[in-house]
Coordinates of C-alpha atoms in Angstrom, one line a residue:
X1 CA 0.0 0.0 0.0
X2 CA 1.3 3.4 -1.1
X3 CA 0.4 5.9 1.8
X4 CA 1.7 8.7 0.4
X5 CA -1.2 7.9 -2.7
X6 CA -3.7 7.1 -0.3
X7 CA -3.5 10.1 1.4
X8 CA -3.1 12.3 -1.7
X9 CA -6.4 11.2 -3.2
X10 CA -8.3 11.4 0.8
X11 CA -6.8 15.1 0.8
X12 CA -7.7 16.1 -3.0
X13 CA -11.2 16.2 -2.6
X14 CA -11.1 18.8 0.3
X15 CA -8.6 21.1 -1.2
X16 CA -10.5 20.8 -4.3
X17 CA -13.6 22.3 -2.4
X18 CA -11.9 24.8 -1.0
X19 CA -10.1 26.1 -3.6
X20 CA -12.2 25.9 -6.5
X21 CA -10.5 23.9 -8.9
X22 CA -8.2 20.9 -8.5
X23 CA -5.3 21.1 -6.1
X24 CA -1.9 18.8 -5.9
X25 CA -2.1 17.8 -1.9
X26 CA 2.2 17.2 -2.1
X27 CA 2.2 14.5 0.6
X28 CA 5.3 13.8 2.2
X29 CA 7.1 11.8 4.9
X30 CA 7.8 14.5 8.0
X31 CA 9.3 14.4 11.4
X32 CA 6.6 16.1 13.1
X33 CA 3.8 13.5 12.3
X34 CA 3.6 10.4 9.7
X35 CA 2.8 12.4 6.9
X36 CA 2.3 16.5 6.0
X37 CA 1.3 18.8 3.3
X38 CA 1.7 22.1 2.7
X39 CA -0.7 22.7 0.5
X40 CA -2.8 25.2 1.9
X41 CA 0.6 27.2 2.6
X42 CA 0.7 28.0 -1.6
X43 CA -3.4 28.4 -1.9
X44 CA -3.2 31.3 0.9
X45 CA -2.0 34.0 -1.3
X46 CA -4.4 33.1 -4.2
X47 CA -7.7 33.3 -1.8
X48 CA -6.4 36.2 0.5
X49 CA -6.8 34.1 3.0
X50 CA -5.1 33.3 6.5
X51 CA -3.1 29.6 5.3
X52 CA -4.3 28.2 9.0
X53 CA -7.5 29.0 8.6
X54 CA -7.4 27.4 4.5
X55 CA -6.0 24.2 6.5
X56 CA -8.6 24.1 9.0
X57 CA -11.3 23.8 6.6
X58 CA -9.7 21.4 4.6
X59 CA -9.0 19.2 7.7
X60 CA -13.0 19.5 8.4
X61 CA -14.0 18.3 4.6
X62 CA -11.3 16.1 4.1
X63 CA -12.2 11.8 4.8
X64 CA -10.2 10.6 6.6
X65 CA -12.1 8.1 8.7
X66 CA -9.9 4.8 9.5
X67 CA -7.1 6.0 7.6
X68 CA -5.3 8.7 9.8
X69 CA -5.9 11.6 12.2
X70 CA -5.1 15.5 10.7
X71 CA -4.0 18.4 12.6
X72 CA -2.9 21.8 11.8
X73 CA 0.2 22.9 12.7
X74 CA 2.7 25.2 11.9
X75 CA 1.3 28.7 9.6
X76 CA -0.9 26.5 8.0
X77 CA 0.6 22.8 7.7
X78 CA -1.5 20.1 7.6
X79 CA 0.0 16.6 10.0
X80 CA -1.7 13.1 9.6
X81 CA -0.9 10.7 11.7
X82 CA -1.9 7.0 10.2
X83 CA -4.2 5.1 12.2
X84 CA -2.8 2.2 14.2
X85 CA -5.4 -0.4 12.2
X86 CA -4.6 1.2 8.8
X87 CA -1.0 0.5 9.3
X88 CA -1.0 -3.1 11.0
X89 CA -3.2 -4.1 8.2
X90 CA -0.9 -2.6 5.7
X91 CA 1.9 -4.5 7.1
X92 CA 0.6 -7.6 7.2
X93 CA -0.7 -7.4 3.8
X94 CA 2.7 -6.5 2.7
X95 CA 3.8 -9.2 4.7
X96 CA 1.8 -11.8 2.9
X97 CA 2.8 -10.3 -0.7
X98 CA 5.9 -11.9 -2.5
X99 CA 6.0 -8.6 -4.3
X100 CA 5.9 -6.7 -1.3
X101 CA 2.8 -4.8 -2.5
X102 CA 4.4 -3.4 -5.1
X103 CA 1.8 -4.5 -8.0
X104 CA 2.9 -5.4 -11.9
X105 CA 2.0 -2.6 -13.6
X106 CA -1.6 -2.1 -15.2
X107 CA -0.4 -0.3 -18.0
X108 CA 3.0 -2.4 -19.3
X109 CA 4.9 -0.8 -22.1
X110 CA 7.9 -1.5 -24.7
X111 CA 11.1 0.0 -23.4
X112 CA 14.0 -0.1 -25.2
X113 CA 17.3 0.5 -22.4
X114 CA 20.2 1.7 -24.1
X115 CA 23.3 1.3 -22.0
X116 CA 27.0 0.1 -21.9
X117 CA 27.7 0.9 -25.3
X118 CA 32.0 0.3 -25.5
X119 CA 34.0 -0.4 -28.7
X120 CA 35.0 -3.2 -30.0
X121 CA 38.9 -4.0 -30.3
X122 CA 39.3 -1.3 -27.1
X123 CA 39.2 -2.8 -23.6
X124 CA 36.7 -0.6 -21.6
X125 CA 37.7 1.8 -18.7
X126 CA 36.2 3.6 -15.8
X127 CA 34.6 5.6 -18.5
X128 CA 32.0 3.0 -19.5
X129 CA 31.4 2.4 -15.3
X130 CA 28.5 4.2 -14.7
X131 CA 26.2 3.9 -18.1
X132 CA 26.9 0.2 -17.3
X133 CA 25.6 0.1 -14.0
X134 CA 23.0 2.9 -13.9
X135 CA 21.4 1.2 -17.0
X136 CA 21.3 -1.6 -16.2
X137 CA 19.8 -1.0 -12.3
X138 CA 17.2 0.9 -14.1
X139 CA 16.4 -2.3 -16.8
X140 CA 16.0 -4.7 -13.8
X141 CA 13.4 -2.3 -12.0
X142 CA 11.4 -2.0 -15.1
X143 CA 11.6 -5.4 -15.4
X144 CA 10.7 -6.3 -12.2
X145 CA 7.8 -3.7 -12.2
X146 CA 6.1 -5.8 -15.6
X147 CA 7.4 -4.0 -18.9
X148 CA 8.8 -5.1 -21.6
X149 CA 12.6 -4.3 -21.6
X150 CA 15.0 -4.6 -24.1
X151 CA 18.3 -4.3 -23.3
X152 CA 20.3 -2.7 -26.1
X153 CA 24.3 -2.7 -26.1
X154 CA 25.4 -0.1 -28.9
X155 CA 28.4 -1.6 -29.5
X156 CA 30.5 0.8 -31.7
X157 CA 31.9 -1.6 -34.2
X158 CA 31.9 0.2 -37.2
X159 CA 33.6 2.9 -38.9
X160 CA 37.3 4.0 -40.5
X161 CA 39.4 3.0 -37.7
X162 CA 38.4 -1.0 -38.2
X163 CA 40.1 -0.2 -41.7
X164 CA 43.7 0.1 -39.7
X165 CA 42.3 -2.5 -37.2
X166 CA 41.8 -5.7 -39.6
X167 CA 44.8 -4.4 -41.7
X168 CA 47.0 -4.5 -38.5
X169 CA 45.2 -7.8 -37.9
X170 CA 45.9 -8.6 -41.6
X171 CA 49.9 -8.1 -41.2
X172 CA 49.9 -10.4 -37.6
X173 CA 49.3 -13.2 -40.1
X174 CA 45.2 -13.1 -39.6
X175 CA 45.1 -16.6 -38.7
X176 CA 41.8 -17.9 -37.5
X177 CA 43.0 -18.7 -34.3
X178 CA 44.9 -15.9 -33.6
X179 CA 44.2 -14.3 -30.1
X180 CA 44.4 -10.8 -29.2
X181 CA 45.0 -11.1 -25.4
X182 CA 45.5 -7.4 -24.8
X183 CA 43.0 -5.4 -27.1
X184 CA 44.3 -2.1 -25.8
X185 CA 47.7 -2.8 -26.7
X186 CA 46.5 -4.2 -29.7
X187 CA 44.4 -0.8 -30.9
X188 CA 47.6 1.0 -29.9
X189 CA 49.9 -0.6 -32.0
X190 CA 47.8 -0.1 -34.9
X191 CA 47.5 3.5 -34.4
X192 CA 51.3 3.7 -33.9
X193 CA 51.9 1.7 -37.1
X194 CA 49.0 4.2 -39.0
X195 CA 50.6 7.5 -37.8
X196 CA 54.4 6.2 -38.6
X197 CA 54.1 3.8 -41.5
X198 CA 52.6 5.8 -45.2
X199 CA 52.2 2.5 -46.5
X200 CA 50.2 1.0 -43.6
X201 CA 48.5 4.0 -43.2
X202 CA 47.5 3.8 -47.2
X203 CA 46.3 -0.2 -47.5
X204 CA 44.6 0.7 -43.9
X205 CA 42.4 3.1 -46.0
X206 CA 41.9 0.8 -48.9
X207 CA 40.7 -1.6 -46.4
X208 CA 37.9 0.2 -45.0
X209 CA 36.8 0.6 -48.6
X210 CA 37.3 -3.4 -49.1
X211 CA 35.2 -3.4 -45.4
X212 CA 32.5 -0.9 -46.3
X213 CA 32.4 -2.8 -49.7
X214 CA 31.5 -6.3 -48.1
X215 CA 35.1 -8.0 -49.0
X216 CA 34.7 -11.5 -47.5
X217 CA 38.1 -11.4 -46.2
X218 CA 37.8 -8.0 -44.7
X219 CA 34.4 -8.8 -43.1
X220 CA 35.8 -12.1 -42.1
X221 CA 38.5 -10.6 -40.0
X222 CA 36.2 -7.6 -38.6
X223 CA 33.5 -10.2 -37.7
X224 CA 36.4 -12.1 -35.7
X225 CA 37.7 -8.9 -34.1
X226 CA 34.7 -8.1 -32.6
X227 CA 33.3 -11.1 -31.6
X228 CA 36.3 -11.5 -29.5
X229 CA 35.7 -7.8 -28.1
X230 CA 32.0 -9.1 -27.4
X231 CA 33.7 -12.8 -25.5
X232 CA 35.3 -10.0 -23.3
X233 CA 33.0 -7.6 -22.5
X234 CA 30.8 -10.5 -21.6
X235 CA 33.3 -11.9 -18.8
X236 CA 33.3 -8.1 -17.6
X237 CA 29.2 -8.1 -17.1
X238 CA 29.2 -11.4 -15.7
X239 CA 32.0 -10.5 -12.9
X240 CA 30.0 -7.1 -12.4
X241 CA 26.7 -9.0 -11.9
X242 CA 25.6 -7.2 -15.4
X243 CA 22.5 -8.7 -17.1
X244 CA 23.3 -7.5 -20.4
X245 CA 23.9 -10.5 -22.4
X246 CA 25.5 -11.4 -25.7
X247 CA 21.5 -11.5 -27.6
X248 CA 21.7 -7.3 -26.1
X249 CA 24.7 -6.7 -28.6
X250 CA 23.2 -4.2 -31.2
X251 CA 26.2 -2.3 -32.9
X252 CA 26.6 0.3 -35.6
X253 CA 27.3 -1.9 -38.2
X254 CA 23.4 -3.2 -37.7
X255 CA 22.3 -0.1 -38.9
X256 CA 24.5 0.5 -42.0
X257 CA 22.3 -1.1 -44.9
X258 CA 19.5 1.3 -43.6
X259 CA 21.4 4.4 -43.7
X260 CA 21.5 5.2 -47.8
X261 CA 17.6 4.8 -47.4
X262 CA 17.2 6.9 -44.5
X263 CA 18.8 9.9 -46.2
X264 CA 17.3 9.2 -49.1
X265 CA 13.7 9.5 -46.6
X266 CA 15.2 12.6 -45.1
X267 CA 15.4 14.3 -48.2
X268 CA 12.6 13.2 -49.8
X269 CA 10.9 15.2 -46.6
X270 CA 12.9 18.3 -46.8
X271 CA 14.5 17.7 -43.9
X272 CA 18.3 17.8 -45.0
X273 CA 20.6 20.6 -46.4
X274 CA 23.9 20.6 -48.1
X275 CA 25.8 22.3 -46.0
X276 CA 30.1 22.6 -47.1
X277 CA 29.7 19.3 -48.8
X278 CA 27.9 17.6 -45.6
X279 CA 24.2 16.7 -45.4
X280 CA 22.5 17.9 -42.6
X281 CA 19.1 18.5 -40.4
X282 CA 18.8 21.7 -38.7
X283 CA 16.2 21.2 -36.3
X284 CA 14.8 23.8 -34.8
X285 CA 15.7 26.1 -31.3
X286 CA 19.3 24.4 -31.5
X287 CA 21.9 27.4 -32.2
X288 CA 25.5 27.4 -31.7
X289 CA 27.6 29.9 -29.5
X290 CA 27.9 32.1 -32.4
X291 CA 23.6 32.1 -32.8
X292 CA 24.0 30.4 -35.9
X293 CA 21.6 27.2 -36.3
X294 CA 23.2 24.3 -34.9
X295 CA 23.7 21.1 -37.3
X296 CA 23.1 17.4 -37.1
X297 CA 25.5 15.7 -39.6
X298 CA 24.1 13.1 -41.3
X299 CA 25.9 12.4 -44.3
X300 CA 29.9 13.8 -44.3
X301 CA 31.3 15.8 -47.1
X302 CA 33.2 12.6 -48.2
X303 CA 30.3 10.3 -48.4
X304 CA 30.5 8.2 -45.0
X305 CA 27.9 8.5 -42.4
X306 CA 28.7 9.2 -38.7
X307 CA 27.2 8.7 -35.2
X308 CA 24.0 11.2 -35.9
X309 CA 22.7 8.9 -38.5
X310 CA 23.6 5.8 -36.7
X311 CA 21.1 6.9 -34.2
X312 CA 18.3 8.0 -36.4
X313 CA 18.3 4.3 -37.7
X314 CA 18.4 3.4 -34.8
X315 CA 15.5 5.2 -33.3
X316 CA 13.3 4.2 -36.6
X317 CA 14.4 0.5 -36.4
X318 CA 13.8 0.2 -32.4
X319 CA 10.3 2.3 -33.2
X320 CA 8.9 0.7 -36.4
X321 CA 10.0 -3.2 -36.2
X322 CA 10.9 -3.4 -32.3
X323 CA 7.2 -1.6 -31.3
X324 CA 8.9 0.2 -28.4
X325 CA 7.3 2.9 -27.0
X326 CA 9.7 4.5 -24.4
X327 CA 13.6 5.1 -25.5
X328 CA 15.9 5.3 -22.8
X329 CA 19.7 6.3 -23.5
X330 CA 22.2 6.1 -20.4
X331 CA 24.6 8.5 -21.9
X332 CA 27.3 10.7 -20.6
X333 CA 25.9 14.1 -20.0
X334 CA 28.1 15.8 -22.9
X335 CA 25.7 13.8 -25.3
X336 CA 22.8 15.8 -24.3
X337 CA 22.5 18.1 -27.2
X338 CA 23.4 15.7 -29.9
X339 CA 20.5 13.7 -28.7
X340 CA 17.9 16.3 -28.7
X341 CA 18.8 16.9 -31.8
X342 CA 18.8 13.4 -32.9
X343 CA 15.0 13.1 -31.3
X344 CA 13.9 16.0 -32.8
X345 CA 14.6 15.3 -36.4
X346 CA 13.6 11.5 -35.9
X347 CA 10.0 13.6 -34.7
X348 CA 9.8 16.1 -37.7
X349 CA 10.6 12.8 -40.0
X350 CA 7.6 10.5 -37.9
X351 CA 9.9 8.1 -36.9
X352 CA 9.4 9.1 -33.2
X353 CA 5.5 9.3 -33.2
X354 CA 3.6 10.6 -30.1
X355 CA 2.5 8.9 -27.7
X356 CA 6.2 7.2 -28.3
X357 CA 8.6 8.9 -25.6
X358 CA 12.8 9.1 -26.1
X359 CA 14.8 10.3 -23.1
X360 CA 18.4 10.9 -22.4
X361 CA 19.0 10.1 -19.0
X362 CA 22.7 11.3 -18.8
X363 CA 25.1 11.3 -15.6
X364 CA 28.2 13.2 -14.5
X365 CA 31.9 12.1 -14.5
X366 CA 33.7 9.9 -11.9
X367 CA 36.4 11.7 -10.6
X368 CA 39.8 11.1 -8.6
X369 CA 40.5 12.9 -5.4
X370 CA 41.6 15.7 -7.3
X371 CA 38.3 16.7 -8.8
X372 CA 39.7 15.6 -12.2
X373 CA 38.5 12.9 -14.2
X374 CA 39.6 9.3 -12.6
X375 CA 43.1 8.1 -13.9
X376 CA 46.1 6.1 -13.4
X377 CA 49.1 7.9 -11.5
X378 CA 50.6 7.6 -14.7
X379 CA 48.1 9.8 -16.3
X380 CA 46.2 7.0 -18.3
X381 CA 42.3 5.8 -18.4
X382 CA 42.0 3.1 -15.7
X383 CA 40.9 -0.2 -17.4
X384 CA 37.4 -1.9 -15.7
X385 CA 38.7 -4.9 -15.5
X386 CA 41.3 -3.6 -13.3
X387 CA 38.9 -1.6 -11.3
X388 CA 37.1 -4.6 -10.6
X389 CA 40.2 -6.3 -9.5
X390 CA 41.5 -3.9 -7.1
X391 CA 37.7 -3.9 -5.8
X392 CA 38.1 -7.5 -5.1
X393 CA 41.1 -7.1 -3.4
X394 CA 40.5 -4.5 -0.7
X395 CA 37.2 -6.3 0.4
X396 CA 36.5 -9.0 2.2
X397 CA 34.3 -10.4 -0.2
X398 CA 34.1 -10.2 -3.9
X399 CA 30.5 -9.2 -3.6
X400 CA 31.5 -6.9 -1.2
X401 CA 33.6 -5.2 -3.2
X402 CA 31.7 -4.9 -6.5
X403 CA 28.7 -4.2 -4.4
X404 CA 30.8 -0.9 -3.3
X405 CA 31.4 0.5 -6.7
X406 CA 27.9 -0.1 -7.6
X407 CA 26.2 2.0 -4.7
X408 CA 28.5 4.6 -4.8
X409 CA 27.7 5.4 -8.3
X410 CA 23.8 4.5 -8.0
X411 CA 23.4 6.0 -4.2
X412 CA 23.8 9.9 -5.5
X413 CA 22.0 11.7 -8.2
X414 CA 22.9 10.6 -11.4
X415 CA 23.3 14.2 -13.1
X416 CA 26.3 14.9 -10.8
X417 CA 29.9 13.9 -11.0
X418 CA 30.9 11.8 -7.5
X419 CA 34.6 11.0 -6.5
X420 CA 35.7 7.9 -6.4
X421 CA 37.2 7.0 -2.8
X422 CA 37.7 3.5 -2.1
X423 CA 38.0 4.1 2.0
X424 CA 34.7 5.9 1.8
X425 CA 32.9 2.9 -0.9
X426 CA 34.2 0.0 1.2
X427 CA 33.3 1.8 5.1
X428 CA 30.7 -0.6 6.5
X429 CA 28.8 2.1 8.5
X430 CA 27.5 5.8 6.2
X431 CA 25.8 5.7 3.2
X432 CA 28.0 2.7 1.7
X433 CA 27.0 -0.8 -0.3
X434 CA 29.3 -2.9 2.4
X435 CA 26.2 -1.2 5.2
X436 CA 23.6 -2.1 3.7
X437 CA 24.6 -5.6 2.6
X438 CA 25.9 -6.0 6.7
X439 CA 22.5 -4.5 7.4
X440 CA 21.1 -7.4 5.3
X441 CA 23.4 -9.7 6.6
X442 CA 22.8 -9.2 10.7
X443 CA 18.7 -9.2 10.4
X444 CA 19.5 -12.5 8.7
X445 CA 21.3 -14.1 11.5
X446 CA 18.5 -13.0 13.9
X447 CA 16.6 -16.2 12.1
X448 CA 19.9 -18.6 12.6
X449 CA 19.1 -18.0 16.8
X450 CA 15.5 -18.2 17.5
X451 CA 13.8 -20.7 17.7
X452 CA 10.2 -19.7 16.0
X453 CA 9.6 -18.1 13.2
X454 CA 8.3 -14.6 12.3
X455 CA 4.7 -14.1 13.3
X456 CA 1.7 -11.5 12.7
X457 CA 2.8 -8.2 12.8
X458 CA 2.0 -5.4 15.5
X459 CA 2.7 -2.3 15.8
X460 CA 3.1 -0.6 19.5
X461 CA 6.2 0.9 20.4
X462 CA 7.1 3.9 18.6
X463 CA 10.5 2.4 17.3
X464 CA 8.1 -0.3 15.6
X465 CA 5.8 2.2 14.5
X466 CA 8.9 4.1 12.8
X467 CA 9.8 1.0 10.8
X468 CA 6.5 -0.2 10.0
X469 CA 6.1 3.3 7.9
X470 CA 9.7 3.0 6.2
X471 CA 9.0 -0.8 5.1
X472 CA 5.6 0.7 3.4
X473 CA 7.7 3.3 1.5
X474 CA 9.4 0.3 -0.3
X475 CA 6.7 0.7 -3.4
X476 CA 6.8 4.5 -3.7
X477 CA 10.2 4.3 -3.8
X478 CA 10.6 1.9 -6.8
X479 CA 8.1 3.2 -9.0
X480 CA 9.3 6.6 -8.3
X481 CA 13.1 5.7 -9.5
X482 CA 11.7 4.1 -12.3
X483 CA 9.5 6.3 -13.3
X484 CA 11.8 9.2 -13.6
X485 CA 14.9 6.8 -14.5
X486 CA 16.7 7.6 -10.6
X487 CA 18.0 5.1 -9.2
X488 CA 19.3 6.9 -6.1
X489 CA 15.9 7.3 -4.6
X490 CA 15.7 3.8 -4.2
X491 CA 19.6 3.9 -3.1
X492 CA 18.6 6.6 -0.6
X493 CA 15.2 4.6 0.3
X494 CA 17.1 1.7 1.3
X495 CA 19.8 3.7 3.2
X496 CA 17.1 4.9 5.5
X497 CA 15.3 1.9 5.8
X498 CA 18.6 0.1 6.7
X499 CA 19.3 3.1 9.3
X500 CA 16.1 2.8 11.0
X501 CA 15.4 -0.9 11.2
X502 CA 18.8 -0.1 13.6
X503 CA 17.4 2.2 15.7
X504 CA 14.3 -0.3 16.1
X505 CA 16.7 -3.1 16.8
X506 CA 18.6 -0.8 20.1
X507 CA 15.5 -0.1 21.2
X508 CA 13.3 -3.1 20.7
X509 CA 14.7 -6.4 22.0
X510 CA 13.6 -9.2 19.7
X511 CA 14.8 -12.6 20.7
X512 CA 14.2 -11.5 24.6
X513 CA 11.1 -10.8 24.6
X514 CA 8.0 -12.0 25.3
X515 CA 6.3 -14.6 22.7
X516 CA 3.7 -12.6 20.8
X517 CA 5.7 -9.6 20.8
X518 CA 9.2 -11.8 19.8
X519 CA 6.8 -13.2 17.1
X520 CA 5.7 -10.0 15.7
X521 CA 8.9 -8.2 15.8
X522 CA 10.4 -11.1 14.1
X523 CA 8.1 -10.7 11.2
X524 CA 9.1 -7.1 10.7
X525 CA 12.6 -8.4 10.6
X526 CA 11.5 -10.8 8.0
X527 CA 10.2 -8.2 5.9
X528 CA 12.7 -6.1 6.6
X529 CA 15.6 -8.6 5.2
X530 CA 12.9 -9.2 1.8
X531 CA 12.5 -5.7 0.8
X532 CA 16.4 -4.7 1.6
X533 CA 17.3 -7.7 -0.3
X534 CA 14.9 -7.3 -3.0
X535 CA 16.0 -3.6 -3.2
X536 CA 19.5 -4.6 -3.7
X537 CA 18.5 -6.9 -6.1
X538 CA 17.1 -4.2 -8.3
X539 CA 20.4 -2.3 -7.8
X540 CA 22.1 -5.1 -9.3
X541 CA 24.0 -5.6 -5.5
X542 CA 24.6 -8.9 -4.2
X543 CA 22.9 -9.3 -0.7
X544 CA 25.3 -12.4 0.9
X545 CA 23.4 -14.1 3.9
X546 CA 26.7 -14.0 5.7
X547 CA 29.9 -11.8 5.9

């Protein structure tokens, strides 16, 4: 049971009344009662009215029989306090839910979740960290909620640089069994050979011809180049506890049959301009810093296609043949303009047709102590898989460890940059992944020492009564981080939750006390363990049973 809801729509009808027209209650959690809005605060000015004497009448209209007690308070604040029957029943029904009353949703749609996104023949880095995770935390709460989500990993696997790649490839001998072990070291000795060697750096441009041309042997070697970049990025999801898997991997080169048809569309529509040689959209509101209109590239000057048309196929293939009807891009923040531009023209060509929604959801930068982006000592992009090692090293647990990295990018706001501080990610008390998964682990070995099992829930001491209202908030918090693509408020949701079931837990002696009340406080420890551990579950964390 959402509370928060409940009381929203008991409050509406009131405030409604008074005010003439329909009025947004804004419900929230509050230390002075259960829960308090301030809505007759905002309506005082409008009626030229006292705002205590707006709340009063409200709290006389408003019904609110069984399900909480209202008060004025404050200038004009209105404080419910949920009724003692209301919330035993709540709990108990939660109690008896596998979901933990949070429902399936009525109203399931298509979602397409674009996230991850390295390239092929490059080894990824810290740089590829938090689309990976934030993605895919928000692709198993959509999941879990009743859409239809499809992952989508836009590999970048095409374009002139495989033309040095395979050549380089070419020279080693290109023998089907040849291994590249280190692909970083392999990309950089191909861009040393191109920048040093005319010759290489001439048959390396014949051979993205021979590529983009379908040569067998050229598509032969490409195809085996990035497979091997997909076996790896694989082993990195799997030791990250990723669910992105190798039927997710949808790269540029998908898209590249469709693209002479696309502008060929675009045109036909009177969408594109020649602009110095280039064919582009200029959609409209999008200027540069000099005020002149802002263009989307879509076809280079020399004939090749880059990134912006890549993405219109993409939108039209994902729309038309995959029927999704929510886009979601976990993209660095720096992409933000190039994909409002991107959604805009796919609108104006009705590719991207209403009610169907497309939404950057981009994220800030991880950063070293310095406040500079995250780096080796030596001044070079730190490799994930190394990351992920050193993670594993400091912890006492593997899970542990990766369990860190993932709630200290996921526990903050997305939009914002965070600094990466291993002492602070691994602490086991704050706002860490190693508390909450302790937190996990010590309600769990309340079960290992009694002797009976949870029992029907009641609510009495205040401590209890705290609790009772954080383990309800478990359903507005999920739908809410969902819903707006935030993962944090769940983060933050289970932060608190974790906080309070300790101060429940100093203050309310379980295995001591009496039976019915040992009973019942053992079933809010129950259901305290299910929704932290299906929270972390949806945050992609490991919850281990013992550490």
């Amino acid at each position: 049971m959402n509370l928060e809801s409940l009381l929203h729509d008991r409050l509406a009808p009131a405030l409604a009344a008074v005010a003439g027209h329909p009025v947004d209650p804004v419900v929230r959690a509050s230390p002075h009662a259960d829960f308090q809005s301030g809505a007759p605060l905002a309506l005082a000015r409008e009626l030229g009215r006292a705002p205590r004497e707006i709340a009063a009448e409200v709290a006389g209209k408003a019904d609110l029989t069984g399900v909480a007690e209202i008060a004025v308070s404050g200038p004009g604040f209105l404080n419910l306090t949920v009724s003692d029957s209301l919330l035993t029943g709540a709990l108990r029904a939660v109690a008896a839910d596998d979901r933990l009353g949070v429902p399936v949703t009525a109203a399931p749609e298509r979602i397409v979740v674009d996230y991850s996104g390295p390239n092929a023949a490059k080894e990824m880095h810290v740089g590829h960290l938090r689309s990976t995770i934030i993605g895919d935390a928000l692709a198993r709460m959509l999941d879990w909620l009743g859409h239809d989500v499809i992952r989508m990993n836009h590999l970048g696997d095409w374009g002139t640089q495989f033309g040095m790649l395979v050549e380089h490839l070419v020279d080693l001998g290109g023998a089907a069994d040849h291994s590249i072990r280190d692909l970083t070291a392999f990309y950089q000795d191909a861009r040393v050979k191109f920048d040093a060697d005319e010759d290489f750096r001439t048959r390396a441009r014949l051979r993205v011809v021979a590529l983009q041309s379908g040569d067998p042997l050229s598509r032969q070697l490409w195809r085996r180049l990035v497979a091997q970049s997909e076996v790896y990025f694989l082993d990195v999801y799997a030791r990250l506890g990723i669910t992105l898997t190798a039927a997710d991997f949808a790269g540029e080169s998908r898209y590249q049959d469709d693209l002479p048809v696309l502008v060929d569309d675009l045109l036909a529509q009177g969408l594109l301009t020649e602009s110095d040689g280039a064919l582009c959209a200029f959609p409209a509101g999008f200027t540069g810093r000099d005020g002149e209109p802002l263009p989307l590239i879509v076809r280079k000057a020399d004939g090749g296609f880059g990134y912006a048309a890549t993405d219109l196929a993409a939108v039209r293939h994902r729309v038309a043949t995959l029927g999704a009807n929510r886009l979601l891009y976990v993209v660095g923040a720096p992409q933000r303009t190039h994909f409002a531009m991107v959604f805009a023209v796919a609108r104006a060509a009705g590719w991207l047709p209403d009610p169907v929604t497309a939404e950057h959801l981009g994220f800030g930068s991880v950063l070293g102590a310095d406040g500079k982006m995250l780096r080796t000592r030596a001044g070079d992009t730190i490799k994930l898989a190394e990351l992920i090692d050193e993670a594993v090293g400091r912890a006492t647990a593997p899970a542990i460890g990766i369990g860190a990295i993932k709630y200290a990018d996921l526990s903050g706001d997305r939009r914002g940059d965070y600094v990466f501080d291993w002492d602070r990610m691994l602490a086991s008390t704050g706002n860490t992944g190693p508390y909450l998964q302790y937190a996990y682990a010590r309600v769990r070995s309340l079960f290992r020492k009694a002797a009976h099992g949870p029992g029907p829930i009641s609510v009495t001491e205040p401590a209890e009564r705290a609790l009772a209202l954080a383990l309800l908030g478990f359903e507005p918090a999920v739908t809410a981080a969902a819903a707006l693509g935030e993962p944090h408020r769940l983060a933050v949701y289970l932060h608190d939750l974790a906080s309070v079931f300790s101060g429940f837990y100093e203050k309310c002696p379980v295995l001591r006390s009496a039976p019915e009340v040992r009973a019942s406080r053992l079933g809010l420890a129950d259901l305290t363990a299910r929704t932290l551990h299906t929270g972390l579950f949806l945050l992609g964390i490991e919850a281990p049973e013992q550490i």
